[in-house]
Amino acid sequence: MTGERKAAEYEELENRYEERRKIRKKQRERERLFRVRLARGMLCLCMVVVCVGTVVLASDLMVKNKEKASEGNRGKGAVRAGVILPEDEERRTAEVKRPLVDLPEMGALYKIHVQGKGWSHYFADNSYGMAPAGGYITAVQATLHNQPEGMSGTIEYKVNLSGSGWLDWQSNAHEAGGVEGEMPLEAVCIRLTGELAEYYDVLYSVLQNNVWTDWVKNGEEAGQSGVGLRVDGLRMSVARRQEGGISYAGEIDPLKPMVALTYDDGPSKESTRRILKTLEENGGKATFFMVGSRAAKFQETVRQMVAQGCEVANHTYDHTLMTKVDPAELERQLELTNQVVANAGGVTPVLMRPCGGATNDAGMGVAGAISMPAILWSIDTLDWKTRDADATVSAVLDHVKDGDIILMHDLYETAAQASEVIIPELIRRGYQLVTVSELASYRGGMTPGQSYYKFRP
């Protein structure tokens, strides 16, 4: 009995142990499940907190942005007053607002089709696209240079073609007008679209009845349609919109004094680059009247001029005096130089400078026939003769006035040395350093076959 009792007790102990083991196992499983559920709950709670915080922060930023935009633009013409935007467009507009100081410079590139001659090369922003003297424009193309990455929109343009009226809007270098027929343009409208239209303006003017019209912008009509006048020239410029909704072609303030520095006979290997560097460091521009044979040799320098917004201009191919060659040879030299510069820099010269300042009627007739004004000067530094930097500096700083065209030569090291003094000093005195075309654009403009030596207010 004793052995049987012990066996029974042992079996009972085994059963109790097994039962407790099962209980502990269930407890551990419940604890594990509890910890998993707790962790999941904490994770969900954190996600909820983050999402709520993000929404609150975004809402707060949107409100602040709207308040700033409203305060900054109140009375400044930069917002579409009285227009209620859809909620999604209003939110998008608030999100893409960029400070003006962060916007890059952007420019228009455009061509004209001239009756009897065909398409021109591209013209640079705020330069002159003109038909030859007596000619007229039948079509235009336009595109944009240096459009900000990620900013939507493009440039659109439409024309009033004589006998057809207003044609459809075109964009991205597509033809607007008629290249097959003989009918001239009578008026032009140009605008920007998308986000570009919120931060930039496009300004433009046409040559009509031998007079440049006032600047208009953003879809307004330039020129008079239906009165029998044709468009003989076009200029356009894309400019960043400033505080108060104001913008100027070339971003030049017409109320401030301005002068045009010009350099002849280059490019050169060293001096031209030094001058370009000084201009870039001081935010200035200049016009380079280049000899075509040298432009062909220093194509990278030509590209640098264009990249900095300087004006590339024509000084014949071999530095040939207008009065020493027949008209056909002068035309060949000017056309060849235009082609060389356009191939190197992507834009064509619109101005020529007679070598030595010598002109005659036959030569000026050639300039007019290829759509070019002749540019002389109001200050001659004689740097080619003195080769003295101090004398060049004095020639400029002792005589400069608003509207002057200043003549130097970038073949010489002394011209670069003088420019390193002249450029920052002119800016310190309050002058804007602009190209000849920019100077002319606010002082009456230019027409082919005419000569100019200054542009006073």
Tab-separated table of C-alpha atoms in Angstrom:
chain	number	residue	atom	x	y	z
A	1	MET	CA	0.000	0.000	0.000
A	2	THR	CA	2.819	2.261	0.759
A	3	GLY	CA	4.332	1.932	-2.702
A	4	GLU	CA	0.976	2.454	-4.363
A	5	ARG	CA	0.296	5.524	-2.218
A	6	LYS	CA	3.654	7.031	-3.159
A	7	ALA	CA	3.013	6.364	-6.808
A	8	ALA	CA	-0.374	8.063	-6.556
A	9	GLU	CA	1.110	11.053	-4.771
A	10	TYR	CA	3.879	11.282	-7.372
A	11	GLU	CA	1.309	11.204	-10.172
A	12	GLU	CA	-0.716	13.945	-8.468
A	13	LEU	CA	2.374	16.108	-8.107
A	14	GLU	CA	3.159	15.594	-11.776
A	15	ASN	CA	-0.358	16.609	-12.717
A	16	ARG	CA	-0.186	19.758	-10.547
A	17	TYR	CA	3.204	20.677	-12.006
A	18	GLU	CA	1.912	20.230	-15.534
A	19	GLU	CA	-1.119	22.331	-14.733
A	20	ARG	CA	1.006	25.144	-13.257
A	21	ARG	CA	3.353	24.956	-16.304
A	22	LYS	CA	0.387	25.389	-18.603
A	23	ILE	CA	-0.885	28.298	-16.523
A	24	ARG	CA	2.535	30.026	-16.603
A	25	LYS	CA	2.732	29.480	-20.362
A	26	LYS	CA	-0.657	31.101	-20.839
A	27	GLN	CA	0.406	33.994	-18.612
A	28	ARG	CA	3.595	34.528	-20.602
A	29	GLU	CA	1.609	34.453	-23.845
A	30	ARG	CA	-0.843	37.002	-22.460
A	31	GLU	CA	2.073	39.203	-21.306
A	32	ARG	CA	3.709	38.945	-24.721
A	33	LEU	CA	0.474	39.881	-26.477
A	34	PHE	CA	0.009	42.745	-24.073
A	35	ARG	CA	3.500	44.095	-24.799
A	36	VAL	CA	2.924	43.816	-28.569
A	37	ARG	CA	-0.411	45.596	-28.316
A	38	LEU	CA	1.120	48.245	-26.082
A	39	ALA	CA	3.944	48.858	-28.539
A	40	ARG	CA	1.536	49.085	-31.434
A	41	GLY	CA	-0.626	51.480	-29.512
A	42	MET	CA	2.315	53.697	-28.669
A	43	LEU	CA	3.429	53.682	-32.309
A	44	CYS	CA	-0.027	54.648	-33.505
A	45	LEU	CA	-0.230	57.380	-30.892
A	46	CYS	CA	3.127	58.793	-32.022
A	47	MET	CA	2.023	58.764	-35.623
A	48	VAL	CA	-1.177	60.572	-34.742
A	49	VAL	CA	0.764	63.201	-32.787
A	50	VAL	CA	3.211	63.747	-35.668
A	51	CYS	CA	0.429	64.037	-38.231
A	52	VAL	CA	-1.572	66.444	-36.117
A	53	GLY	CA	1.535	68.529	-35.448
A	54	THR	CA	2.406	68.650	-39.125
A	55	VAL	CA	-1.089	69.727	-40.084
A	56	VAL	CA	-1.114	72.421	-37.411
A	57	LEU	CA	2.330	73.693	-38.445
A	58	ALA	CA	1.436	73.711	-42.139
A	59	SER	CA	-1.805	75.526	-41.437
A	60	ASP	CA	0.013	78.092	-39.348
A	61	LEU	CA	2.631	78.653	-42.050
A	62	MET	CA	-0.034	79.018	-44.721
A	63	VAL	CA	-1.861	81.604	-42.651
A	64	LYS	CA	1.344	83.520	-42.021
A	65	ASN	CA	2.317	83.369	-45.701
A	66	LYS	CA	-1.095	84.657	-46.723
A	67	GLU	CA	-0.868	87.452	-44.176
A	68	LYS	CA	2.629	88.407	-45.367
A	69	ALA	CA	1.602	88.255	-49.009
A	70	SER	CA	-1.447	90.374	-48.272
A	71	GLU	CA	0.552	92.928	-46.261
A	72	GLY	CA	3.460	93.005	-48.720
A	73	ASN	CA	1.254	93.432	-51.762
A	74	ARG	CA	-1.479	95.671	-50.374
A	75	GLY	CA	-1.774	98.603	-52.748
A	76	LYS	CA	1.193	97.417	-54.820
A	77	GLY	CA	-0.599	95.892	-57.762
A	78	ALA	CA	1.188	92.546	-57.402
A	79	VAL	CA	-1.901	90.503	-56.492
A	80	ARG	CA	-5.045	89.936	-58.474
A	81	ALA	CA	-7.271	92.251	-56.473
A	82	GLY	CA	-10.940	91.371	-56.392
A	83	VAL	CA	-10.442	87.894	-57.864
A	84	ILE	CA	-11.432	84.954	-55.668
A	85	LEU	CA	-9.172	82.010	-56.360
A	86	PRO	CA	-10.316	78.399	-55.994
A	87	GLU	CA	-9.161	76.899	-52.709
A	88	ASP	CA	-6.618	74.599	-54.325
A	89	GLU	CA	-5.112	77.407	-56.462
A	90	GLU	CA	-4.940	79.699	-53.462
A	91	ARG	CA	-3.088	77.026	-51.497
A	92	ARG	CA	-0.714	76.398	-54.414
A	93	THR	CA	-0.063	80.113	-54.816
A	94	ALA	CA	0.840	80.449	-51.142
A	95	GLU	CA	3.190	77.474	-51.300
A	96	VAL	CA	5.210	78.661	-54.328
A	97	LYS	CA	5.794	82.274	-53.260
A	98	ARG	CA	9.474	83.089	-53.668
A	99	PRO	CA	11.344	86.185	-52.532
A	100	LEU	CA	12.274	88.379	-55.500
A	101	VAL	CA	15.921	88.362	-54.442
A	102	ASP	CA	16.064	84.597	-54.993
A	103	LEU	CA	14.808	84.739	-58.567
A	104	PRO	CA	17.371	84.412	-61.353
A	105	GLU	CA	17.526	86.841	-64.233
A	106	MET	CA	15.582	85.521	-67.207
A	107	GLY	CA	15.532	86.790	-70.764
A	108	ALA	CA	13.663	86.561	-74.038
A	109	LEU	CA	15.241	85.288	-77.239
A	110	TYR	CA	13.391	86.109	-80.441
A	111	LYS	CA	13.546	86.109	-84.235
A	112	ILE	CA	11.812	88.147	-86.909
A	113	HIS	CA	10.874	87.132	-90.434
A	114	VAL	CA	11.510	89.990	-92.861
A	115	GLN	CA	9.649	90.188	-96.152
A	116	GLY	CA	11.995	89.224	-98.969
A	117	LYS	CA	14.885	88.228	-96.643
A	118	GLY	CA	13.649	85.407	-94.400
A	119	TRP	CA	14.338	84.625	-90.751
A	120	SER	CA	16.911	86.506	-88.713
A	121	HIS	CA	19.239	84.963	-86.148
A	122	TYR	CA	18.108	85.160	-82.524
A	123	PHE	CA	18.186	88.569	-80.875
A	124	ALA	CA	19.173	88.976	-77.225
A	125	ASP	CA	16.836	90.224	-74.508
A	126	ASN	CA	16.223	93.989	-74.774
A	127	SER	CA	18.066	94.354	-78.060
A	128	TYR	CA	16.641	95.521	-81.388
A	129	GLY	CA	15.116	93.177	-83.957
A	130	MET	CA	14.663	95.448	-86.964
A	131	ALA	CA	13.880	95.005	-90.627
A	132	PRO	CA	16.219	96.712	-93.111
A	133	ALA	CA	15.465	100.319	-93.948
A	134	GLY	CA	12.277	100.216	-95.998
A	135	GLY	CA	11.501	96.619	-94.986
A	136	TYR	CA	8.920	95.149	-92.627
A	137	ILE	CA	8.216	92.123	-90.429
A	138	THR	CA	5.830	89.343	-91.454
A	139	ALA	CA	6.266	86.887	-88.558
A	140	VAL	CA	7.952	86.427	-85.177
A	141	GLN	CA	9.204	83.621	-82.953
A	142	ALA	CA	10.108	83.834	-79.253
A	143	THR	CA	11.404	81.626	-76.464
A	144	LEU	CA	12.928	82.036	-72.987
A	145	HIS	CA	16.482	81.868	-71.717
A	146	ASN	CA	17.399	80.790	-68.170
A	147	GLN	CA	13.884	79.872	-67.011
A	148	PRO	CA	13.981	78.946	-63.283
A	149	GLU	CA	14.025	75.200	-62.745
A	150	GLY	CA	10.710	73.898	-61.494
A	151	MET	CA	8.788	77.091	-62.299
A	152	SER	CA	5.887	76.412	-64.655
A	153	GLY	CA	4.870	78.527	-67.620
A	154	THR	CA	6.223	79.811	-70.916
A	155	ILE	CA	6.109	82.838	-73.230
A	156	GLU	CA	3.132	83.231	-75.545
A	157	TYR	CA	2.652	85.725	-78.374
A	158	LYS	CA	0.135	86.576	-81.036
A	159	VAL	CA	0.211	88.982	-83.961
A	160	ASN	CA	-2.208	91.031	-85.989
A	161	LEU	CA	-1.425	90.192	-89.615
A	162	SER	CA	-2.592	92.721	-92.170
A	163	GLY	CA	-5.622	91.358	-94.017
A	164	SER	CA	-6.116	88.490	-91.524
A	165	GLY	CA	-6.556	90.196	-88.151
A	166	TRP	CA	-5.436	88.650	-84.889
A	167	LEU	CA	-4.044	85.138	-85.239
A	168	ASP	CA	-3.946	82.432	-82.553
A	169	TRP	CA	-1.514	82.526	-79.650
A	170	GLN	CA	1.794	80.726	-80.266
A	171	SER	CA	4.609	79.723	-77.896
A	172	ASN	CA	8.055	78.120	-77.610
A	173	ALA	CA	9.575	79.439	-80.854
A	174	HIS	CA	6.594	78.512	-83.024
A	175	GLU	CA	5.838	80.877	-85.885
A	176	ALA	CA	3.283	83.653	-85.409
A	177	GLY	CA	2.436	85.460	-88.629
A	178	GLY	CA	2.887	84.628	-92.283
A	179	VAL	CA	6.210	83.636	-93.845
A	180	GLU	CA	4.699	82.624	-97.172
A	181	GLY	CA	2.818	85.826	-97.962
A	182	GLU	CA	3.679	89.483	-98.346
A	183	MET	CA	1.457	90.932	-95.628
A	184	PRO	CA	3.106	92.822	-92.739
A	185	LEU	CA	2.390	92.640	-89.032
A	186	GLU	CA	0.382	95.528	-87.628
A	187	ALA	CA	0.514	94.810	-83.883
A	188	VAL	CA	1.852	92.324	-81.343
A	189	CYS	CA	0.760	90.957	-77.945
A	190	ILE	CA	3.100	88.973	-75.665
A	191	ARG	CA	2.496	87.385	-72.251
A	192	LEU	CA	3.917	84.907	-69.743
A	193	THR	CA	1.929	81.969	-68.377
A	194	GLY	CA	1.917	79.746	-65.291
A	195	GLU	CA	4.041	80.618	-62.284
A	196	LEU	CA	6.294	82.775	-64.466
A	197	ALA	CA	3.468	85.304	-64.722
A	198	GLU	CA	3.447	85.692	-60.926
A	199	TYR	CA	7.090	86.741	-60.654
A	200	TYR	CA	8.127	88.149	-64.031
A	201	ASP	CA	6.804	90.661	-66.561
A	202	VAL	CA	7.428	90.683	-70.293
A	203	LEU	CA	7.786	94.174	-71.775
A	204	TYR	CA	7.838	94.954	-75.479
A	205	SER	CA	7.680	97.730	-78.056
A	206	VAL	CA	7.431	97.942	-81.853
A	207	LEU	CA	8.863	100.256	-84.485
A	208	GLN	CA	5.935	101.681	-86.414
A	209	ASN	CA	5.824	104.705	-88.713
A	210	ASN	CA	9.558	105.189	-87.962
A	211	VAL	CA	8.895	105.680	-84.229
A	212	TRP	CA	9.267	103.216	-81.367
A	213	THR	CA	6.081	102.857	-79.347
A	214	ASP	CA	6.068	103.171	-75.561
A	215	TRP	CA	6.767	99.999	-73.614
A	216	VAL	CA	3.723	97.844	-72.882
A	217	LYS	CA	3.592	94.544	-71.017
A	218	ASN	CA	1.802	91.282	-70.224
A	219	GLY	CA	-0.607	90.858	-73.115
A	220	GLU	CA	-1.217	94.520	-73.932
A	221	GLU	CA	-1.273	95.565	-77.597
A	222	ALA	CA	1.913	97.100	-79.030
A	223	GLY	CA	1.284	98.921	-82.290
A	224	GLN	CA	-1.881	100.090	-83.983
A	225	SER	CA	-3.909	97.611	-85.972
A	226	GLY	CA	-6.434	98.443	-88.663
A	227	VAL	CA	-4.982	101.831	-89.576
A	228	GLY	CA	-2.622	100.794	-92.362
A	229	LEU	CA	0.634	100.915	-90.368
A	230	ARG	CA	3.135	98.068	-90.414
A	231	VAL	CA	5.619	96.771	-87.813
A	232	ASP	CA	9.229	97.385	-88.880
A	233	GLY	CA	10.955	96.428	-85.614
A	234	LEU	CA	10.436	94.606	-82.323
A	235	ARG	CA	12.171	94.614	-78.970
A	236	MET	CA	11.215	92.634	-75.891
A	237	SER	CA	12.546	92.014	-72.407
A	238	VAL	CA	11.637	89.741	-69.504
A	239	ALA	CA	12.164	91.360	-66.096
A	240	ARG	CA	11.689	90.322	-62.485
A	241	ARG	CA	8.740	92.092	-60.894
A	242	GLN	CA	9.870	94.485	-58.173
A	243	GLU	CA	8.154	95.719	-55.044
A	244	GLY	CA	5.023	97.629	-55.958
A	245	GLY	CA	4.489	95.575	-59.103
A	246	ILE	CA	7.001	97.714	-61.015
A	247	SER	CA	9.289	96.346	-63.708
A	248	TYR	CA	11.548	97.860	-66.347
A	249	ALA	CA	12.983	96.422	-69.550
A	250	GLY	CA	16.455	95.156	-68.842
A	251	GLU	CA	15.751	95.829	-65.140
A	252	ILE	CA	17.078	99.357	-65.714
A	253	ASP	CA	15.587	102.262	-63.799
A	254	PRO	CA	14.934	104.985	-66.406
A	255	LEU	CA	14.922	107.652	-63.691
A	256	LYS	CA	18.555	106.981	-62.720
A	257	PRO	CA	21.612	108.113	-64.721
A	258	MET	CA	23.188	105.586	-67.078
A	259	VAL	CA	26.176	105.333	-69.388
A	260	ALA	CA	27.359	102.803	-71.958
A	261	LEU	CA	30.943	101.565	-71.812
A	262	THR	CA	32.056	100.303	-75.230
A	263	TYR	CA	35.188	98.391	-76.227
A	264	ASP	CA	36.550	98.123	-79.777
A	265	ASP	CA	38.897	95.837	-81.746
A	266	GLY	CA	38.749	92.754	-79.492
A	267	PRO	CA	38.326	90.217	-78.155
A	268	SER	CA	41.813	89.772	-76.712
A	269	LYS	CA	43.263	86.863	-74.785
A	270	GLU	CA	43.653	88.566	-71.398
A	271	SER	CA	42.312	92.138	-71.317
A	272	THR	CA	38.760	91.268	-72.401
A	273	ARG	CA	38.479	88.611	-69.707
A	274	ARG	CA	39.717	91.040	-67.050
A	275	ILE	CA	37.141	93.605	-68.146
A	276	LEU	CA	34.366	90.993	-68.066
A	277	LYS	CA	35.442	89.929	-64.597
A	278	THR	CA	35.315	93.524	-63.315
A	279	LEU	CA	31.881	94.044	-64.877
A	280	GLU	CA	30.559	90.852	-63.277
A	281	GLU	CA	31.920	91.743	-59.847
A	282	ASN	CA	30.217	95.149	-60.001
A	283	GLY	CA	26.951	94.180	-61.677
A	284	GLY	CA	27.653	96.177	-64.833
A	285	LYS	CA	27.326	95.540	-68.572
A	286	ALA	CA	29.155	96.833	-71.619
A	287	THR	CA	29.032	96.647	-75.423
A	288	PHE	CA	31.875	94.968	-77.293
A	289	PHE	CA	32.349	96.018	-80.932
A	290	MET	CA	34.316	93.034	-82.133
A	291	VAL	CA	36.478	92.412	-85.165
A	292	GLY	CA	35.065	89.271	-86.760
A	293	SER	CA	38.399	87.556	-87.306
A	294	ARG	CA	39.222	87.931	-83.611
A	295	ALA	CA	35.758	86.825	-82.509
A	296	ALA	CA	36.300	83.621	-84.478
A	297	LYS	CA	39.541	83.078	-82.559
A	298	PHE	CA	38.116	83.773	-79.083
A	299	GLN	CA	34.689	82.160	-79.236
A	300	GLU	CA	34.634	81.229	-75.554
A	301	THR	CA	35.088	84.890	-74.649
A	302	VAL	CA	32.159	85.800	-76.912
A	303	ARG	CA	30.009	83.235	-75.086
A	304	GLN	CA	31.059	84.744	-71.769
A	305	MET	CA	29.952	88.198	-72.940
A	306	VAL	CA	26.515	86.858	-73.817
A	307	ALA	CA	26.244	84.893	-70.567
A	308	GLN	CA	26.895	88.087	-68.565
A	309	GLY	CA	24.281	90.082	-70.471
A	310	CYS	CA	26.801	92.235	-72.306
A	311	GLU	CA	26.076	93.300	-75.877
A	312	VAL	CA	27.948	91.728	-78.778
A	313	ALA	CA	28.350	94.164	-81.671
A	314	ASN	CA	30.027	94.462	-85.086
A	315	HIS	CA	33.301	96.224	-86.002
A	316	THR	CA	33.747	94.592	-89.464
A	317	TYR	CA	35.652	91.381	-90.072
A	318	ASP	CA	39.116	92.816	-90.781
A	319	HIS	CA	38.851	96.251	-89.133
A	320	THR	CA	38.030	97.793	-92.495
A	321	LEU	CA	37.235	101.483	-92.896
A	322	MET	CA	33.835	102.120	-94.434
A	323	THR	CA	35.329	104.861	-96.604
A	324	LYS	CA	38.081	102.638	-98.031
A	325	VAL	CA	36.048	99.767	-99.530
A	326	ASP	CA	33.167	99.475	-101.935
A	327	PRO	CA	29.684	98.851	-100.501
A	328	ALA	CA	29.650	95.168	-101.489
A	329	GLU	CA	32.835	94.469	-99.537
A	330	LEU	CA	31.570	96.366	-96.507
A	331	GLU	CA	28.361	94.361	-96.572
A	332	ARG	CA	30.332	91.120	-96.834
A	333	GLN	CA	32.466	92.044	-93.828
A	334	LEU	CA	29.497	93.040	-91.688
A	335	GLU	CA	27.439	89.962	-92.626
A	336	LEU	CA	30.382	87.629	-92.023
A	337	THR	CA	31.029	89.127	-88.587
A	338	ASN	CA	27.357	88.808	-87.660
A	339	GLN	CA	27.495	85.132	-88.623
A	340	VAL	CA	30.701	84.453	-86.673
A	341	VAL	CA	29.363	86.125	-83.522
A	342	ALA	CA	25.974	84.395	-83.797
A	343	ASN	CA	27.683	81.016	-84.203
A	344	ALA	CA	29.836	81.631	-81.132
A	345	GLY	CA	27.363	83.304	-78.772
A	346	GLY	CA	23.922	82.262	-79.995
A	347	VAL	CA	22.676	85.823	-80.617
A	348	THR	CA	23.348	88.180	-83.497
A	349	PRO	CA	24.804	91.698	-83.323
A	350	VAL	CA	22.314	94.482	-84.027
A	351	LEU	CA	24.761	97.405	-83.903
A	352	MET	CA	27.850	98.277	-85.932
A	353	ARG	CA	30.638	100.771	-85.286
A	354	PRO	CA	32.426	102.328	-88.258
A	355	CYS	CA	36.167	101.753	-87.914
A	356	GLY	CA	37.898	105.012	-87.066
A	357	GLY	CA	34.477	106.661	-86.873
A	358	ALA	CA	34.660	107.265	-90.632
A	359	THR	CA	31.324	107.180	-92.497
A	360	ASN	CA	29.928	107.972	-95.918
A	361	ASP	CA	26.496	107.782	-97.489
A	362	ALA	CA	27.178	104.536	-99.344
A	363	GLY	CA	28.430	102.806	-96.219
A	364	MET	CA	25.532	104.006	-94.108
A	365	GLY	CA	23.215	102.732	-96.812
A	366	VAL	CA	24.791	99.293	-96.401
A	367	ALA	CA	24.303	99.443	-92.623
A	368	GLY	CA	20.656	100.347	-93.131
A	369	ALA	CA	20.196	97.543	-95.642
A	370	ILE	CA	21.293	94.966	-93.066
A	371	SER	CA	19.174	96.512	-90.275
A	372	MET	CA	22.048	98.086	-88.299
A	373	PRO	CA	22.423	101.548	-86.727
A	374	ALA	CA	25.949	102.986	-86.539
A	375	ILE	CA	27.223	103.777	-83.038
A	376	LEU	CA	29.873	106.443	-82.480
A	377	TRP	CA	30.822	107.942	-79.084
A	378	SER	CA	30.694	111.051	-76.904
A	379	ILE	CA	33.868	110.332	-74.867
A	380	ASP	CA	37.005	109.160	-76.679
A	381	THR	CA	39.587	108.031	-74.119
A	382	LEU	CA	42.365	107.795	-76.760
A	383	ASP	CA	43.563	104.757	-74.851
A	384	TRP	CA	44.928	103.268	-78.082
A	385	LYS	CA	47.252	106.254	-78.335
A	386	THR	CA	48.281	106.955	-74.733
A	387	ARG	CA	48.458	103.322	-73.527
A	388	ASP	CA	48.258	104.926	-70.066
A	389	ALA	CA	45.687	103.635	-67.569
A	390	ASP	CA	45.664	106.841	-65.494
A	391	ALA	CA	45.037	108.961	-68.579
A	392	THR	CA	42.136	106.702	-69.555
A	393	VAL	CA	40.640	106.935	-66.074
A	394	SER	CA	40.841	110.741	-66.142
A	395	ALA	CA	39.344	110.928	-69.627
A	396	VAL	CA	36.252	109.166	-68.329
A	397	LEU	CA	35.798	110.262	-64.733
A	398	ASP	CA	36.594	113.932	-65.371
A	399	HIS	CA	33.991	114.303	-68.145
A	400	VAL	CA	31.279	111.638	-67.845
A	401	LYS	CA	27.612	112.641	-68.020
A	402	ASP	CA	24.303	110.829	-68.071
A	403	GLY	CA	23.757	109.289	-71.513
A	404	ASP	CA	27.392	109.146	-72.618
A	405	ILE	CA	28.809	106.447	-74.887
A	406	ILE	CA	32.429	105.882	-73.838
A	407	LEU	CA	35.043	104.504	-76.245
A	408	MET	CA	37.869	102.202	-75.107
A	409	HIS	CA	39.792	99.320	-76.705
A	410	ASP	CA	40.048	95.909	-75.050
A	411	LEU	CA	43.204	94.959	-76.958
A	412	TYR	CA	45.367	96.675	-74.366
A	413	GLU	CA	46.280	95.735	-70.804
A	414	THR	CA	46.019	99.398	-69.819
A	415	ALA	CA	42.328	99.382	-70.838
A	416	ALA	CA	41.695	96.523	-68.422
A	417	GLN	CA	43.624	98.337	-65.680
A	418	ALA	CA	41.653	101.539	-66.258
A	419	SER	CA	38.359	99.623	-66.301
A	420	GLU	CA	39.130	98.174	-62.885
A	421	VAL	CA	39.036	101.767	-61.576
A	422	ILE	CA	36.365	103.264	-63.836
A	423	ILE	CA	33.677	100.594	-63.419
A	424	PRO	CA	33.348	100.589	-59.597
A	425	GLU	CA	33.749	104.368	-59.439
A	426	LEU	CA	30.933	105.012	-61.922
A	427	ILE	CA	28.668	102.714	-59.931
A	428	ARG	CA	29.681	104.490	-56.704
A	429	ARG	CA	28.599	107.751	-58.338
A	430	GLY	CA	25.175	106.296	-59.062
A	431	TYR	CA	25.493	105.437	-62.754
A	432	GLN	CA	23.924	102.324	-64.207
A	433	LEU	CA	26.364	100.588	-66.584
A	434	VAL	CA	24.199	99.463	-69.486
A	435	THR	CA	24.585	98.314	-73.069
A	436	VAL	CA	24.126	100.724	-75.963
A	437	SER	CA	20.821	99.073	-76.886
A	438	GLU	CA	19.608	99.378	-73.287
A	439	LEU	CA	20.651	103.019	-73.111
A	440	ALA	CA	18.826	103.759	-76.346
A	441	SER	CA	15.712	101.850	-75.289
A	442	TYR	CA	14.791	104.541	-72.734
A	443	ARG	CA	16.101	107.498	-74.745
A	444	GLY	CA	14.118	107.409	-77.982
A	445	GLY	CA	15.424	104.222	-79.595
A	446	MET	CA	17.370	103.633	-82.829
A	447	THR	CA	16.588	102.917	-86.466
A	448	PRO	CA	18.689	101.222	-89.186
A	449	GLY	CA	21.119	103.311	-91.213
A	450	GLN	CA	21.247	106.155	-88.677
A	451	SER	CA	24.244	107.101	-86.516
A	452	TYR	CA	24.226	107.868	-82.779
A	453	TYR	CA	26.937	109.127	-80.435
A	454	LYS	CA	25.043	109.709	-77.167
A	455	PHE	CA	21.576	109.334	-75.631
A	456	ARG	CA	20.846	112.202	-73.282
A	457	PRO	CA	17.758	112.216	-70.970
